[in-house]
mmCIF file of C-alpha atoms in Angstrom:
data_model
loop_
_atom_site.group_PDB
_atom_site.id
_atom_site.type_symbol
_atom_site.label_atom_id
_atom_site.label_comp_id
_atom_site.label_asym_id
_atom_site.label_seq_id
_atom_site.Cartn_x
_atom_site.Cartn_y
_atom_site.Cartn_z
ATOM 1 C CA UNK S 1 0.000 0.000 0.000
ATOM 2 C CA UNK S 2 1.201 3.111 -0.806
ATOM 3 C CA UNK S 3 1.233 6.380 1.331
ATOM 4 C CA UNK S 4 -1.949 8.018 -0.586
ATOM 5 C CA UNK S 5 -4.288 5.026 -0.617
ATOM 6 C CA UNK S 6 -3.521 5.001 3.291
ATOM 7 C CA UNK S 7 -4.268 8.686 3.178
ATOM 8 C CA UNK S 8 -7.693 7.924 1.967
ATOM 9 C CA UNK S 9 -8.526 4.980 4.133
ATOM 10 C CA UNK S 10 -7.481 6.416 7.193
ATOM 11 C CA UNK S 11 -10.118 9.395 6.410
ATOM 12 C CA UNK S 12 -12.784 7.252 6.077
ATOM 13 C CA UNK S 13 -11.838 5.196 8.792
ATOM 14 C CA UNK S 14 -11.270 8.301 11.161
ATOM 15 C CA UNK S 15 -15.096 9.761 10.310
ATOM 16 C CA UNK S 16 -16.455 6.292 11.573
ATOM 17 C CA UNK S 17 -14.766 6.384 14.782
ATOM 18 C CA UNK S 18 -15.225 10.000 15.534
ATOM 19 C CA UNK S 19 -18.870 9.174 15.170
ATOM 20 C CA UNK S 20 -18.667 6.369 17.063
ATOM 21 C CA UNK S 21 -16.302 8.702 19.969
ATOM 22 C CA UNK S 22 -19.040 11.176 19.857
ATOM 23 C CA UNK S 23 -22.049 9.064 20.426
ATOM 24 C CA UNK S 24 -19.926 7.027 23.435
ATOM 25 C CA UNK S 25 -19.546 10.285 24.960
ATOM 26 C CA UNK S 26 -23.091 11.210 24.444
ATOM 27 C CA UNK S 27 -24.040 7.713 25.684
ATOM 28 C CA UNK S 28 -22.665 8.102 29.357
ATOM 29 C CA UNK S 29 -23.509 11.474 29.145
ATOM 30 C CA UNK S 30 -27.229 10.651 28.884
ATOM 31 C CA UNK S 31 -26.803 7.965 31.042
ATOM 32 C CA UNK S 32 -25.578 10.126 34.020
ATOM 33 C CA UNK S 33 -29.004 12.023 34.093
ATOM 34 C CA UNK S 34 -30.722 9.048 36.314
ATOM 35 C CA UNK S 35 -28.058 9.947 39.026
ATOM 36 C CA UNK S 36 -27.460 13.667 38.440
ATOM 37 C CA UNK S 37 -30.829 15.169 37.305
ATOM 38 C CA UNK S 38 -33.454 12.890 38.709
ATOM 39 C CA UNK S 39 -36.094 15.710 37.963
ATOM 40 C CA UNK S 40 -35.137 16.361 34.941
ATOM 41 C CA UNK S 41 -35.260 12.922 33.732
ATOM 42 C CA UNK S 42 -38.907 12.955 34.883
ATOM 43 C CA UNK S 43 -40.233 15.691 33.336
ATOM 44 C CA UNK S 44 -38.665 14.701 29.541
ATOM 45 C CA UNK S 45 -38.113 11.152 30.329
ATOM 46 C CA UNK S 46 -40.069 9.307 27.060
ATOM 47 C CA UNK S 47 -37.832 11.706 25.003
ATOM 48 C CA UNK S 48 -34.233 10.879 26.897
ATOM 49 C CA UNK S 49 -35.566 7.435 26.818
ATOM 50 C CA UNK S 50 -35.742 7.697 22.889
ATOM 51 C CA UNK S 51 -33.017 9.616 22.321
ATOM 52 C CA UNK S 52 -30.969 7.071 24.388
ATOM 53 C CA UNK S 53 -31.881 4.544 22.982
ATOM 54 C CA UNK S 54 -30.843 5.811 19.061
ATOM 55 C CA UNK S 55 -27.493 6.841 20.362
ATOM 56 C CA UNK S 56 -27.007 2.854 21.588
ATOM 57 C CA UNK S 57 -28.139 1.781 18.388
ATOM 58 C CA UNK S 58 -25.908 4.198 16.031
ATOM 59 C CA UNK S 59 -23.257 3.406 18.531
ATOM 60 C CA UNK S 60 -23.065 -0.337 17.714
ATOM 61 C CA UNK S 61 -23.610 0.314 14.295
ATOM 62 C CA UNK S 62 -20.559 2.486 14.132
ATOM 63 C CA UNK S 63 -18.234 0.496 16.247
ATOM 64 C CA UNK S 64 -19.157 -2.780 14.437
ATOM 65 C CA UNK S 65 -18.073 -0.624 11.115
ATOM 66 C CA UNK S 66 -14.710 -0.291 12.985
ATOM 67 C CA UNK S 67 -14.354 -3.620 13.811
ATOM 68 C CA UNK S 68 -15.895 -6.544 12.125
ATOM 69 C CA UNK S 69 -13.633 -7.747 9.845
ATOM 70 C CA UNK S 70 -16.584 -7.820 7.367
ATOM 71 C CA UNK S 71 -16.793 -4.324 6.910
ATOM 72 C CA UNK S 72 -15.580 -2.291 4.347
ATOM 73 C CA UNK S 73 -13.378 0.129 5.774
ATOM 74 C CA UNK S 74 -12.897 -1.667 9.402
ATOM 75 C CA UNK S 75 -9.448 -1.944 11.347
ATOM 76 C CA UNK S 76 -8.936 -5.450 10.516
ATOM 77 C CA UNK S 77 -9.662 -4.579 6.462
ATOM 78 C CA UNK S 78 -7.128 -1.871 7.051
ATOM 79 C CA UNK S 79 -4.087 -3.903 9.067
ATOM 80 C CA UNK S 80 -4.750 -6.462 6.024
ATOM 81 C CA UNK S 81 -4.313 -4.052 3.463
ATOM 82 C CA UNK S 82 -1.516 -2.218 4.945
ATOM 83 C CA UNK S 83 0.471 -5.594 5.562
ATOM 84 C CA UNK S 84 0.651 -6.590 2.269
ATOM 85 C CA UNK S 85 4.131 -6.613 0.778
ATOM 86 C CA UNK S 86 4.568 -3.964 3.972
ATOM 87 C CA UNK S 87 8.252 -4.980 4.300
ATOM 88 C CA UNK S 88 8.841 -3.744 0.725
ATOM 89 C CA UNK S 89 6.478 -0.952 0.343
ATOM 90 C CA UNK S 90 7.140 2.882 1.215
ATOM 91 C CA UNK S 91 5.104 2.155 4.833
ATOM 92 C CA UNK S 92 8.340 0.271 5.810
ATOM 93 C CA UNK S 93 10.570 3.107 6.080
ATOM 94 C CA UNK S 94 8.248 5.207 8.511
ATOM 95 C CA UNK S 95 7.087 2.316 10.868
ATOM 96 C CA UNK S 96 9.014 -1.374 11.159
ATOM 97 C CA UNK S 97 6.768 -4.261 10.194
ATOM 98 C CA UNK S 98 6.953 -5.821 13.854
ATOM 99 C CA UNK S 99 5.949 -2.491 15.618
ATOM 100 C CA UNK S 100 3.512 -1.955 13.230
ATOM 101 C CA UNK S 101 2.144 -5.729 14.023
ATOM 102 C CA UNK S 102 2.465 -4.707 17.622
ATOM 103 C CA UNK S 103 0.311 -2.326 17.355
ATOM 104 C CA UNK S 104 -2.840 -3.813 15.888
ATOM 105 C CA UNK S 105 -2.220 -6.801 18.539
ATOM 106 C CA UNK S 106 -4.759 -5.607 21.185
ATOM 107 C CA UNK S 107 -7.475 -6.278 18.342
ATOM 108 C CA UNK S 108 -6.797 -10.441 18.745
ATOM 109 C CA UNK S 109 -7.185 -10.026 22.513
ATOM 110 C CA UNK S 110 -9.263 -12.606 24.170
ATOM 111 C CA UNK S 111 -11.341 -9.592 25.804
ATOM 112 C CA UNK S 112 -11.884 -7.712 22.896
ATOM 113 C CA UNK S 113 -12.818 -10.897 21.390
ATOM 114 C CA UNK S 114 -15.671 -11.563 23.450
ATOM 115 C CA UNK S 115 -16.812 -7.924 23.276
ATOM 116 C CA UNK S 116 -17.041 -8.233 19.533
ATOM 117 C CA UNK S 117 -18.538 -11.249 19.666
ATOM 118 C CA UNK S 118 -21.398 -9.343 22.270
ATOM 119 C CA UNK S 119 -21.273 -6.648 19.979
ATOM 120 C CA UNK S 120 -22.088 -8.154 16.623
ATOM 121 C CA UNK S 121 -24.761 -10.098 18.401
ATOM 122 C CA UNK S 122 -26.674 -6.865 19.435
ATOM 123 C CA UNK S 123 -26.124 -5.810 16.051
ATOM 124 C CA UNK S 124 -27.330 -8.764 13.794
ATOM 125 C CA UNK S 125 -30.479 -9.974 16.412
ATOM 126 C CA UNK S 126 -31.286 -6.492 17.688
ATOM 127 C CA UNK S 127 -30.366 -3.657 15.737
ATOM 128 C CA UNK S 128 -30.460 -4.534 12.306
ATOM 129 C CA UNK S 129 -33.090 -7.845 12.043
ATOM 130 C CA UNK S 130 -35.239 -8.217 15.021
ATOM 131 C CA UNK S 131 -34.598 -11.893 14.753
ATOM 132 C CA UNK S 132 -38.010 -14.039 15.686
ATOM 133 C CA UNK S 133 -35.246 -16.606 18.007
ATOM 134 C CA UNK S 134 -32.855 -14.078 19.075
ATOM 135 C CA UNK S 135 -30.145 -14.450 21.866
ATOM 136 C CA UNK S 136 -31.705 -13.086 25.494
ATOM 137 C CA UNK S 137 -30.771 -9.364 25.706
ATOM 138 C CA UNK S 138 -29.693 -9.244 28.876
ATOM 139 C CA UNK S 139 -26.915 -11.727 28.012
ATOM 140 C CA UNK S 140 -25.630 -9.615 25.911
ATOM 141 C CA UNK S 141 -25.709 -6.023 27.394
ATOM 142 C CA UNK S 142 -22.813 -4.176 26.378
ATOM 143 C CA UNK S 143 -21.586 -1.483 28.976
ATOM 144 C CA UNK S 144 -19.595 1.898 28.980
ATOM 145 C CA UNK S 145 -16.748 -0.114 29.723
ATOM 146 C CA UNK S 146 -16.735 -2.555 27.205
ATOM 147 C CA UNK S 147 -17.455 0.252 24.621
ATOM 148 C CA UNK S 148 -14.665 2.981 26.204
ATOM 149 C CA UNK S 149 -12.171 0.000 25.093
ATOM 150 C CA UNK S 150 -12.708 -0.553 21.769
ATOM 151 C CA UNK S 151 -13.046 3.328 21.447
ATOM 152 C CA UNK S 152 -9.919 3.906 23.148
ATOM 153 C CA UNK S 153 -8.194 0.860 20.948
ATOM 154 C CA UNK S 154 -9.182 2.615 17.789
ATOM 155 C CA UNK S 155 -7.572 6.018 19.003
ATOM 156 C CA UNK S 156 -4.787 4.872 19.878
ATOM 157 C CA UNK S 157 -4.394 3.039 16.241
ATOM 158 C CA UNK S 158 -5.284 5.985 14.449
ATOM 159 C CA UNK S 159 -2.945 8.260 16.204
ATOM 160 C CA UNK S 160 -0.215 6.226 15.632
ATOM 161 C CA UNK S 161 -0.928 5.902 12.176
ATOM 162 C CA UNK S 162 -1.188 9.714 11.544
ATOM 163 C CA UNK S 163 1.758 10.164 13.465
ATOM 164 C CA UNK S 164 4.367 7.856 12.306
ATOM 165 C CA UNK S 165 3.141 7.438 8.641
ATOM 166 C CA UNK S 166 2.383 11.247 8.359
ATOM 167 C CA UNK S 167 3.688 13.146 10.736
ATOM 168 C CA UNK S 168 1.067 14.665 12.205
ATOM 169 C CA UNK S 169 -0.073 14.889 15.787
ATOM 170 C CA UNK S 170 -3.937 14.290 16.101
ATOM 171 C CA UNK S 171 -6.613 15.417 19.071
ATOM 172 C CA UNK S 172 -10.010 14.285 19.195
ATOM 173 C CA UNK S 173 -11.348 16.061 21.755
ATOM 174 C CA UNK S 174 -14.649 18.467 21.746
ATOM 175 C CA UNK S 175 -15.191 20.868 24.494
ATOM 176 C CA UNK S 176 -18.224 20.336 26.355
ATOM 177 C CA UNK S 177 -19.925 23.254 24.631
ATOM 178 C CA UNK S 178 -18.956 21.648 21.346
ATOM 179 C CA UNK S 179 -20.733 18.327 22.518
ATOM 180 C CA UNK S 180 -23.699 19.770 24.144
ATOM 181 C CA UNK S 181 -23.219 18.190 27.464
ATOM 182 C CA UNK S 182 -24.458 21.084 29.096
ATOM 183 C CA UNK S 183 -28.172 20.489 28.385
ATOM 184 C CA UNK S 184 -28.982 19.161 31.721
ATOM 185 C CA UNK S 185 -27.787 21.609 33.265
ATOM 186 C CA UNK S 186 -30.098 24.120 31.967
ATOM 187 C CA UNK S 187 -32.775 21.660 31.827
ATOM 188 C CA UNK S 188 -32.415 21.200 35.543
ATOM 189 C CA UNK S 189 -32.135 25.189 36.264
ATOM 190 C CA UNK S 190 -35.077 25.580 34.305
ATOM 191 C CA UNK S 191 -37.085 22.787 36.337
ATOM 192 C CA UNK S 192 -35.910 24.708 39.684
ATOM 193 C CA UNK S 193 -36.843 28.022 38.714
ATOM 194 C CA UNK S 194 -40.356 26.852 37.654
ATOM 195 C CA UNK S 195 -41.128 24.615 40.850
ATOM 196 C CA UNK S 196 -40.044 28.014 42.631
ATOM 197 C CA UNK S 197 -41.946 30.690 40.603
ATOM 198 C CA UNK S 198 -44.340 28.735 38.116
ATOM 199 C CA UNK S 199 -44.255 29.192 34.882
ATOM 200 C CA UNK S 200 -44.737 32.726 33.743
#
């Protein structure tokens, strides 16, 4: 693989997982409301409900696009691509072929194995079929944990990449403003003010 094709894969690959970063933060974001806004959760709670809900589903979707080895532009597509003829291709000279092994290593991990396999199985039974004899959900609950992981896996990929194949030092951070996560907040201000005053 040459230096430009990476170019282009790593773009595509990078908008999946900053999708995928952005709805894990928004995930235990709305997740935090049951213990830090109680009220608030009861006065909009069939719309958080919803709204939680979507950002599980696109949140699967997203990761699974990042790592089933199915998918078009997933991690393990990418490692396979990038390793052909590595040791005599232009990659070579920027990053060895047994650090760049190294690297992808913590994908074949017996724990990320069995979050995969959890994570698919949402995916195919759940999320997109609603299979008629499906696996029991609760089996198969994915937490924040599980999910942090593979997000923080991918990062940690993609940084490397950037930075020993191009150079560049990457940050993927939004500011709380940027993410919204300042909603409840308001919300809960609001909620206070009215049970004080009424509404006006």
């Amino acid at each position: 693989m040459k230096r430009k094709e990476l170019r282009i894969e790593i773009n595509e690959i990078t908008r999946i997982f900053l999708s995928a970063k952005y709805y894990e933060l928004d995930f235990n974001y709305f997740h935090s409301i049951k213990f830090n806004f109680p009220s608030v959760l009861n006065a909009y709670y069939f719309l958080f409900n919803r709204i939680f809900h979507s950002i599980s589903v696109a949140l699967i979707l997203d990761l699974c696009k990042l790592f089933d080895s199915r998918e078009k532009f997933s991690l393990n597509k990418l490692r396979n691509k990038m390793l052909e003829n590595y040791s005599k291709s232009e990659l070579n000279e920027s990053f060895s072929k047994t650090d760049f092994e190294n690297l992808f290593k913590t994908i074949d991990s017996k724990e990320i194995e069995q979050i995969l396999k959890k994570l698919k199985t949402t995916r195919d039974e759940y999320y997109a079929h609603f299979d008629r004899s499906r696996t029991d959900f609760n089996k198969i609950t994915i937490n924040s944990k599980e999910t942090g992981k593979l997000i923080q896996i991918a990062e940690y990929i993609l940084k490397t990449i950037e930075l020993k194949f191009f150079n560049v030092s990457v940050d993927y951070k939004m500011t709380t403003g940027e993410l919204g996560h300042n909603i409840f907040q308001r919300l809960d201000e609001w909620e206070r003010y009215r049970n004080k005053y009424g509404l006006l």
